[in-house]
Amino acid sequence: MSFAIRIHKTGGPEVLHWEEVAVGDPAPGQARVRHAAVGLNFIDTYHRSGLYPLPLPSGLGLEGAGVVEAVGEGVSDLRVGDRVAYAGGPVGAYSQQRCLPADRLLKLPERIGFDTAAAMMLQGLTSAYLLRRTCRVQAGDTVLIHAAAGGVGLIACQWAAALGATVIGTVSNEEKAALAHAHGCAHVIRYDREDVAVRVREITGGEGVAVVYDGVGRDTFMASLDSLRPLGMMVSFGNASGPVPPVDLLLLSQKGSLFLTRPTLAHYTARRADLEALGNELFDVVADGRVKVEVHQRYALADAACAHRDLEARRTTGSTILVP
Ligand SMILES: NC(=O)c1ccc[n+]([C@@H]2O[C@H](COP(=O)([O-])OP(=O)(O)OC[C@H]3O[C@@H](n4cnc5c(N)ncnc54)[C@H](OP(=O)(O)O)[C@@H]3O)[C@@H](O)[C@H]2O)c1
């Protein structure tokens, strides 16, 4: 027997329960992993609240790192004892041990520890596909990244700067502004008190940015469109402030023949080859120091409710791990 966080109904952090669960042996194609560290992500709060519906009862969590304890029939490229990490479905990472499809696991390079892996897999693979696939950021581009001091934010800002982009980040307080500056942002906008689009126009000499990465959603969507240059790319990839209401497509024409996409990591990593390619790009930028991944908060996995409260109240910065 082992323990996991489970939900039986959707709601606030109080619906998270620490329960004894039976894990069993891996089915064909699966591996059983003992987690050393589990990642906390904003999407976990959407699953918990019901914004992204799950069949109930359910586990929670999409990111972990640990050691392979057993492999099921037909799994040939993993062995007991391998150090692995993953990001993505099926949900259930908030657990001490779990079985999951072996083809979702990436072997961890020796130089990347479990805590770092659990802190970076989901937010790092997301940064990888956003900056390298959805829109290929080039040296000389100016990009706007919202919630720059958050989990995705600190990784994406460093990575975009390393690609040669000028990064404008948005944050809600001075401590976060300092963090954003220290992690690749050439300019930081306090979106709690400044007009984002006006500031972006000032910074870019009236031109606007090539691309906006917007994980905040409802509160920033219109300012994001207004910050783009003609033919710019609006990447709406999250709902930290709530989901974006339906959009009038004519707006895209009026504001400069803009491109708009609403991507998700699952589609960019659905094929094993794509998962491996993005994983290798992430491991490379972390290993050579272009992107530094720091664990800013650490909670016992059994206290996941506390971690959810802090994340939703904007009290966290950077990446957070849950220790099983
Ligand atoms: N589509 C994908 O593939 C994908 C993958 C990963 C993550 N995401 C999305 O990316 C976003 C960031 O995820 P994360 O895990 O790295 O979280 P995070 O950025 O560490 O935390 C969310 C941040 O959003 C900002 N925020 C603005 N308005 C908010 C509000 N009303 N309530 C709470 N936070 C608010 C806060 O920063 P300030 O205090 O500075 O405003 C907060 O720290 C989320 O929307 C997530 O769903 C999408």
Short mmCIF file of C-alpha atoms and ligand atoms in Angstrom, two decimals:
data_model
loop_
_atom_site.label_atom_id
_atom_site.label_comp_id
_atom_site.label_asym_id
_atom_site.label_seq_id
_atom_site.Cartn_x
_atom_site.Cartn_y
_atom_site.Cartn_z
CA MET A 1 0.00 0.00 0.00
CA SER A 2 1.03 3.56 -0.52
CA PHE A 3 -0.43 7.06 -0.20
CA ALA A 4 -1.73 9.56 -2.73
CA ILE A 5 -3.80 12.74 -2.93
CA ARG A 6 -7.28 11.98 -4.34
CA ILE A 7 -10.39 14.05 -5.04
CA HIS A 8 -13.96 12.73 -4.82
CA LYS A 9 -15.59 16.02 -5.81
CA THR A 10 -14.43 19.29 -7.34
CA GLY A 11 -14.02 22.47 -5.29
CA GLY A 12 -11.47 24.39 -3.25
CA PRO A 13 -8.23 23.04 -1.81
CA GLU A 14 -10.23 21.30 0.94
CA VAL A 15 -11.32 18.59 -1.54
CA LEU A 16 -7.75 17.20 -1.65
CA HIS A 17 -7.51 14.05 0.49
CA TRP A 18 -4.43 12.06 1.50
CA GLU A 19 -5.49 8.43 1.11
CA GLU A 20 -4.05 4.96 1.15
CA VAL A 21 -4.15 3.51 -2.37
CA ALA A 22 -3.32 0.16 -3.94
CA VAL A 23 -0.72 0.60 -6.68
CA GLY A 24 -0.16 -2.99 -7.89
CA ASP A 25 2.10 -4.24 -10.64
CA PRO A 26 2.52 -2.41 -13.94
CA ALA A 27 0.25 -3.55 -16.78
CA PRO A 28 1.76 -4.30 -20.20
CA GLY A 29 3.43 -1.15 -21.52
CA GLN A 30 3.57 0.48 -18.09
CA ALA A 31 6.26 1.17 -15.51
CA ARG A 32 5.89 1.62 -11.76
CA VAL A 33 7.73 4.69 -10.49
CA ARG A 34 8.53 5.61 -6.88
CA HIS A 35 8.43 9.38 -6.80
CA ALA A 36 11.29 11.32 -5.25
CA ALA A 37 9.59 14.64 -6.04
CA VAL A 38 6.31 15.78 -7.61
CA GLY A 39 5.72 19.05 -9.47
CA LEU A 40 3.01 21.60 -8.62
CA ASN A 41 1.34 23.29 -11.60
CA PHE A 42 -1.50 25.71 -12.09
CA ILE A 43 -3.35 23.13 -14.20
CA ASP A 44 -3.69 21.01 -11.03
CA THR A 45 -5.96 23.75 -9.63
CA TYR A 46 -8.11 23.65 -12.81
CA HIS A 47 -8.53 19.88 -12.38
CA ARG A 48 -9.34 20.32 -8.70
CA SER A 49 -11.86 23.14 -9.29
CA GLY A 50 -13.54 21.43 -12.24
CA LEU A 51 -12.54 24.06 -14.84
CA TYR A 52 -10.89 21.13 -16.66
CA PRO A 53 -13.28 18.24 -15.84
CA LEU A 54 -11.94 14.83 -14.77
CA PRO A 55 -13.90 11.61 -14.20
CA LEU A 56 -14.25 11.30 -10.39
CA PRO A 57 -12.93 10.07 -8.05
CA SER A 58 -9.51 10.91 -9.38
CA GLY A 59 -5.87 11.40 -8.57
CA LEU A 60 -4.26 14.74 -9.39
CA GLY A 61 -0.97 15.99 -10.77
CA LEU A 62 0.87 15.70 -14.06
CA GLU A 63 4.55 15.85 -13.19
CA GLY A 64 7.00 13.75 -11.23
CA ALA A 65 10.52 12.41 -10.98
CA GLY A 66 11.76 9.22 -9.40
CA VAL A 67 13.04 5.68 -9.85
CA VAL A 68 11.58 2.82 -11.89
CA GLU A 69 10.61 0.01 -9.52
CA ALA A 70 9.08 -2.44 -11.99
CA VAL A 71 8.25 -2.64 -15.68
CA GLY A 72 5.33 -4.38 -17.39
CA GLU A 73 5.39 -6.77 -20.30
CA GLY A 74 6.72 -5.32 -23.53
CA VAL A 75 8.71 -2.49 -21.94
CA SER A 76 12.22 -2.88 -23.28
CA ASP A 77 13.88 0.51 -23.02
CA LEU A 78 13.51 1.01 -19.25
CA ARG A 79 15.06 -1.00 -16.43
CA VAL A 80 14.45 -1.23 -12.70
CA GLY A 81 16.57 1.49 -11.08
CA ASP A 82 16.42 3.94 -13.99
CA ARG A 83 16.05 7.60 -12.98
CA VAL A 84 13.07 9.05 -14.86
CA ALA A 85 10.79 12.09 -15.04
CA TYR A 86 7.63 13.02 -16.88
CA ALA A 87 5.11 15.77 -17.55
CA GLY A 88 1.59 15.16 -18.80
CA GLY A 89 -1.30 12.76 -18.48
CA PRO A 90 -2.70 10.55 -17.16
CA VAL A 91 -3.27 12.48 -13.93
CA GLY A 92 -2.05 10.92 -10.69
CA ALA A 93 1.39 12.36 -9.97
CA TYR A 94 0.38 13.44 -6.42
CA SER A 95 1.37 10.00 -5.14
CA GLN A 96 4.24 8.15 -3.53
CA GLN A 97 4.21 5.50 -6.23
CA ARG A 98 2.23 5.01 -9.42
CA CYS A 99 2.02 2.98 -12.60
CA LEU A 100 1.97 4.93 -15.85
CA PRO A 101 2.64 4.39 -19.56
CA ALA A 102 6.37 3.76 -20.00
CA ASP A 103 6.41 5.75 -23.25
CA ARG A 104 5.62 8.94 -21.31
CA LEU A 105 8.82 8.66 -19.23
CA LEU A 106 12.11 10.34 -20.10
CA LYS A 107 15.37 9.06 -18.64
CA LEU A 108 17.01 11.79 -16.59
CA PRO A 109 20.57 12.80 -17.40
CA GLU A 110 22.87 12.17 -14.38
CA ARG A 111 23.45 15.90 -13.94
CA ILE A 112 19.77 16.68 -13.36
CA GLY A 113 18.55 15.86 -9.85
CA PHE A 114 15.04 14.73 -8.94
CA ASP A 115 13.99 18.03 -7.35
CA THR A 116 15.13 20.02 -10.38
CA ALA A 117 13.38 17.55 -12.69
CA ALA A 118 10.08 17.76 -10.82
CA ALA A 119 10.41 21.55 -10.80
CA MET A 120 11.05 21.86 -14.53
CA MET A 121 9.49 19.10 -16.59
CA LEU A 122 6.02 20.53 -17.16
CA GLN A 123 6.92 24.23 -17.06
CA GLY A 124 10.14 23.59 -19.02
CA LEU A 125 8.59 21.44 -21.75
CA THR A 126 5.87 24.07 -21.99
CA SER A 127 8.49 26.80 -22.42
CA ALA A 128 10.23 24.61 -25.00
CA TYR A 129 7.18 24.16 -27.20
CA LEU A 130 5.99 27.77 -26.76
CA LEU A 131 9.35 29.30 -27.71
CA ARG A 132 10.55 26.69 -30.21
CA ARG A 133 7.43 25.24 -31.87
CA THR A 134 4.27 27.38 -31.51
CA CYS A 135 6.31 30.35 -32.60
CA ARG A 136 10.05 30.11 -33.21
CA VAL A 137 11.54 33.00 -31.24
CA GLN A 138 14.46 34.57 -33.10
CA ALA A 139 17.35 36.76 -31.99
CA GLY A 140 16.20 40.36 -32.23
CA ASP A 141 12.51 39.62 -31.53
CA THR A 142 10.80 41.48 -28.73
CA VAL A 143 8.43 39.21 -26.79
CA LEU A 144 5.97 39.83 -23.96
CA ILE A 145 5.68 37.13 -21.27
CA HIS A 146 2.99 37.52 -18.62
CA ALA A 147 3.41 36.31 -15.02
CA ALA A 148 7.16 36.48 -15.64
CA ALA A 149 8.07 35.50 -12.06
CA GLY A 150 5.89 32.37 -12.11
CA GLY A 151 6.87 28.78 -12.85
CA VAL A 152 6.59 28.91 -16.63
CA GLY A 153 7.55 32.60 -16.48
CA LEU A 154 11.03 32.30 -14.96
CA ILE A 155 11.99 29.44 -17.28
CA ALA A 156 10.51 30.98 -20.44
CA CYS A 157 12.03 34.43 -19.79
CA GLN A 158 15.54 32.99 -19.35
CA TRP A 159 15.16 30.80 -22.41
CA ALA A 160 13.79 33.58 -24.63
CA ALA A 161 16.65 35.87 -23.55
CA ALA A 162 19.15 33.09 -24.31
CA LEU A 163 17.67 32.86 -27.82
CA GLY A 164 18.54 36.54 -28.26
CA ALA A 165 15.08 38.01 -27.74
CA THR A 166 14.38 41.19 -25.82
CA VAL A 167 11.99 40.04 -23.10
CA ILE A 168 9.30 42.21 -21.53
CA GLY A 169 7.77 40.56 -18.46
CA THR A 170 4.71 41.42 -16.39
CA VAL A 171 4.45 40.90 -12.61
CA SER A 172 2.28 42.02 -9.70
CA ASN A 173 4.81 43.21 -7.09
CA GLU A 174 8.36 44.47 -6.58
CA GLU A 175 9.84 41.20 -5.33
CA LYS A 176 8.56 39.51 -8.50
CA ALA A 177 9.88 42.40 -10.61
CA ALA A 178 13.38 41.85 -9.21
CA LEU A 179 13.14 38.12 -9.92
CA ALA A 180 11.97 38.73 -13.48
CA HIS A 181 14.87 41.14 -14.09
CA ALA A 182 17.31 38.56 -12.74
CA HIS A 183 15.88 35.87 -15.04
CA GLY A 184 16.11 37.40 -18.49
CA CYS A 185 13.63 40.29 -18.57
CA ALA A 186 15.10 43.45 -20.05
CA HIS A 187 11.90 45.32 -19.10
CA VAL A 188 9.36 44.57 -16.40
CA ILE A 189 5.82 45.97 -16.31
CA ARG A 190 3.84 46.08 -13.07
CA TYR A 191 0.48 45.02 -14.55
CA ASP A 192 -1.23 45.63 -11.22
CA ARG A 193 -0.74 49.38 -11.69
CA GLU A 194 0.54 50.11 -15.22
CA ASP A 195 -1.23 49.99 -18.58
CA VAL A 196 0.50 47.06 -20.28
CA ALA A 197 -0.20 48.01 -23.90
CA VAL A 198 0.85 51.64 -23.35
CA ARG A 199 4.10 50.56 -21.67
CA VAL A 200 4.83 48.02 -24.43
CA ARG A 201 4.40 50.72 -27.09
CA GLU A 202 6.78 53.00 -25.15
CA ILE A 203 9.37 50.25 -24.79
CA THR A 204 9.17 49.20 -28.46
CA GLY A 205 9.12 52.70 -29.92
CA GLY A 206 5.48 52.32 -30.93
CA GLU A 207 5.99 49.07 -32.86
CA GLY A 208 4.59 46.41 -30.52
CA VAL A 209 5.94 42.92 -29.85
CA ALA A 210 6.29 39.97 -32.22
CA VAL A 211 4.62 37.53 -29.84
CA VAL A 212 2.78 37.54 -26.52
CA TYR A 213 2.83 34.50 -24.24
CA ASP A 214 -0.25 34.87 -22.06
CA GLY A 215 -0.91 32.31 -19.32
CA VAL A 216 -2.95 34.77 -17.25
CA GLY A 217 -6.02 34.64 -19.49
CA ARG A 218 -9.10 36.73 -18.76
CA ASP A 219 -7.43 39.76 -17.12
CA THR A 220 -4.69 40.26 -19.73
CA PHE A 221 -6.18 39.05 -23.02
CA MET A 222 -7.17 42.42 -24.49
CA ALA A 223 -3.97 44.15 -23.35
CA SER A 224 -2.05 41.32 -24.97
CA LEU A 225 -3.76 41.87 -28.34
CA ASP A 226 -3.09 45.60 -28.01
CA SER A 227 0.61 44.96 -27.39
CA LEU A 228 1.23 43.13 -30.67
CA ARG A 229 2.75 44.51 -33.83
CA PRO A 230 0.86 43.86 -37.10
CA LEU A 231 0.97 40.13 -37.98
CA GLY A 232 2.03 39.41 -34.41
CA MET A 233 1.24 36.13 -32.67
CA MET A 234 -1.04 35.91 -29.63
CA VAL A 235 -0.35 32.72 -27.69
CA SER A 236 -3.03 32.27 -25.02
CA PHE A 237 -1.90 29.24 -23.03
CA GLY A 238 -3.54 29.50 -19.62
CA ASN A 239 -6.25 30.85 -17.33
CA ALA A 240 -4.58 31.87 -14.06
CA SER A 241 -7.06 34.77 -13.72
CA GLY A 242 -9.94 32.85 -15.32
CA PRO A 243 -10.75 31.61 -18.83
CA VAL A 244 -10.82 34.06 -21.74
CA PRO A 245 -14.41 34.77 -22.85
CA PRO A 246 -15.42 34.10 -26.48
CA VAL A 247 -13.45 36.25 -28.91
CA ASP A 248 -14.80 38.26 -31.86
CA LEU A 249 -12.53 37.18 -34.72
CA LEU A 250 -12.87 40.57 -36.40
CA LEU A 251 -10.74 41.96 -33.56
CA LEU A 252 -7.76 40.09 -34.98
CA SER A 253 -8.21 41.83 -38.31
CA GLN A 254 -8.78 45.27 -36.76
CA LYS A 255 -5.75 45.03 -34.48
CA GLY A 256 -3.29 44.12 -37.27
CA SER A 257 -4.09 40.78 -38.98
CA LEU A 258 -2.99 39.04 -35.81
CA PHE A 259 -2.48 35.31 -35.34
CA LEU A 260 -4.13 33.66 -32.33
CA THR A 261 -3.51 30.19 -30.93
CA ARG A 262 -4.61 28.39 -27.77
CA PRO A 263 -2.06 25.56 -27.45
CA THR A 264 -1.55 22.84 -24.86
CA LEU A 265 1.50 20.72 -24.04
CA ALA A 266 -0.37 17.44 -24.56
CA HIS A 267 -0.68 18.00 -28.31
CA TYR A 268 2.95 19.08 -28.70
CA THR A 269 4.19 15.92 -26.95
CA ALA A 270 1.60 13.38 -28.15
CA ARG A 271 4.16 11.62 -30.34
CA ARG A 272 7.07 10.01 -28.50
CA ALA A 273 9.57 11.53 -30.96
CA ASP A 274 8.29 15.04 -30.22
CA LEU A 275 8.39 14.44 -26.45
CA GLU A 276 12.00 13.25 -26.71
CA ALA A 277 13.06 16.13 -28.95
CA LEU A 278 11.55 18.77 -26.63
CA GLY A 279 12.95 16.94 -23.59
CA ASN A 280 16.45 16.96 -25.09
CA GLU A 281 16.23 20.69 -25.86
CA LEU A 282 15.15 21.33 -22.25
CA PHE A 283 17.87 19.11 -20.75
CA ASP A 284 20.47 20.91 -22.90
CA VAL A 285 19.57 24.47 -21.87
CA VAL A 286 19.39 23.46 -18.20
CA ALA A 287 22.60 21.43 -18.27
CA ASP A 288 24.66 24.21 -19.85
CA GLY A 289 23.24 26.88 -17.53
CA ARG A 290 21.34 28.93 -20.11
CA VAL A 291 18.22 28.23 -18.04
CA LYS A 292 18.54 27.90 -14.27
CA VAL A 293 15.77 26.01 -12.52
CA GLU A 294 15.40 26.73 -8.83
CA VAL A 295 12.92 25.24 -6.40
CA HIS A 296 11.36 28.30 -4.75
CA GLN A 297 8.78 26.46 -2.60
CA ARG A 298 8.68 22.96 -1.16
CA TYR A 299 5.69 21.33 0.62
CA ALA A 300 5.02 17.84 1.92
CA LEU A 301 2.82 16.09 -0.66
CA ALA A 302 0.26 15.48 2.10
CA ASP A 303 0.04 19.31 2.42
CA ALA A 304 -0.83 19.81 -1.27
CA ALA A 305 -3.91 21.84 -0.22
CA CYS A 306 -1.61 24.42 1.33
CA ALA A 307 0.44 24.56 -1.87
CA HIS A 308 -2.74 25.10 -3.92
CA ARG A 309 -3.82 27.95 -1.63
CA ASP A 310 -0.48 29.71 -2.00
CA LEU A 311 -0.35 29.22 -5.78
CA GLU A 312 -3.86 30.57 -6.32
CA ALA A 313 -3.24 33.50 -3.95
CA ARG A 314 -0.17 34.49 -6.05
CA ARG A 315 2.11 33.85 -3.05
CA THR A 316 4.51 31.58 -4.97
CA THR A 317 7.30 32.47 -7.38
CA GLY A 318 9.11 30.18 -9.82
CA SER A 319 8.70 26.43 -9.41
CA THR A 320 7.23 24.47 -6.52
CA ILE A 321 7.70 20.82 -5.60
CA LEU A 322 5.72 18.46 -3.40
CA VAL A 323 7.75 15.92 -1.44
CA PRO A 324 6.09 12.49 -1.13
N1 LIG B 1 -1.19 25.33 -22.23
C1 LIG B 1 -0.15 24.71 -21.70
O1 LIG B 1 0.45 23.84 -22.32
C2 LIG B 1 0.29 25.09 -20.32
C3 LIG B 1 1.32 24.37 -19.68
C4 LIG B 1 1.76 24.82 -18.44
C5 LIG B 1 1.19 25.94 -17.84
N2 LIG B 1 0.16 26.56 -18.48
C6 LIG B 1 -0.45 27.75 -17.90
O2 LIG B 1 0.56 28.70 -17.67
C7 LIG B 1 0.19 29.52 -16.57
C8 LIG B 1 1.32 29.53 -15.56
O3 LIG B 1 1.40 28.25 -14.95
P1 LIG B 1 2.37 27.98 -13.74
O4 LIG B 1 2.10 26.61 -13.25
O5 LIG B 1 3.75 28.35 -14.15
O6 LIG B 1 1.82 29.02 -12.65
P2 LIG B 1 2.54 30.34 -12.06
O7 LIG B 1 2.87 31.24 -13.22
O8 LIG B 1 3.64 29.94 -11.17
O9 LIG B 1 1.39 30.97 -11.20
C9 LIG B 1 0.41 31.76 -11.79
C10 LIG B 1 0.80 33.25 -11.79
O10 LIG B 1 -0.17 33.95 -12.56
C11 LIG B 1 -0.26 35.26 -12.10
N3 LIG B 1 -1.68 35.65 -11.95
C12 LIG B 1 -2.25 36.69 -12.58
N4 LIG B 1 -3.54 36.80 -12.21
C13 LIG B 1 -3.78 35.83 -11.33
C14 LIG B 1 -4.92 35.46 -10.58
N5 LIG B 1 -6.08 36.13 -10.68
N6 LIG B 1 -4.83 34.40 -9.75
C15 LIG B 1 -3.69 33.72 -9.64
N7 LIG B 1 -2.56 34.02 -10.33
C16 LIG B 1 -2.60 35.07 -11.16
C17 LIG B 1 0.46 35.34 -10.74
O11 LIG B 1 1.66 36.07 -10.93
P3 LIG B 1 1.63 37.66 -10.58
O12 LIG B 1 1.36 37.75 -9.11
O13 LIG B 1 2.97 38.17 -10.98
O14 LIG B 1 0.50 38.22 -11.40
C18 LIG B 1 0.73 33.89 -10.41
O15 LIG B 1 1.90 33.73 -9.65
C19 LIG B 1 -1.13 28.96 -16.04
O16 LIG B 1 -2.19 29.65 -16.62
C20 LIG B 1 -1.09 27.54 -16.57
O17 LIG B 1 -2.37 26.99 -16.69
C21 LIG B 1 -0.29 26.16 -19.69
#
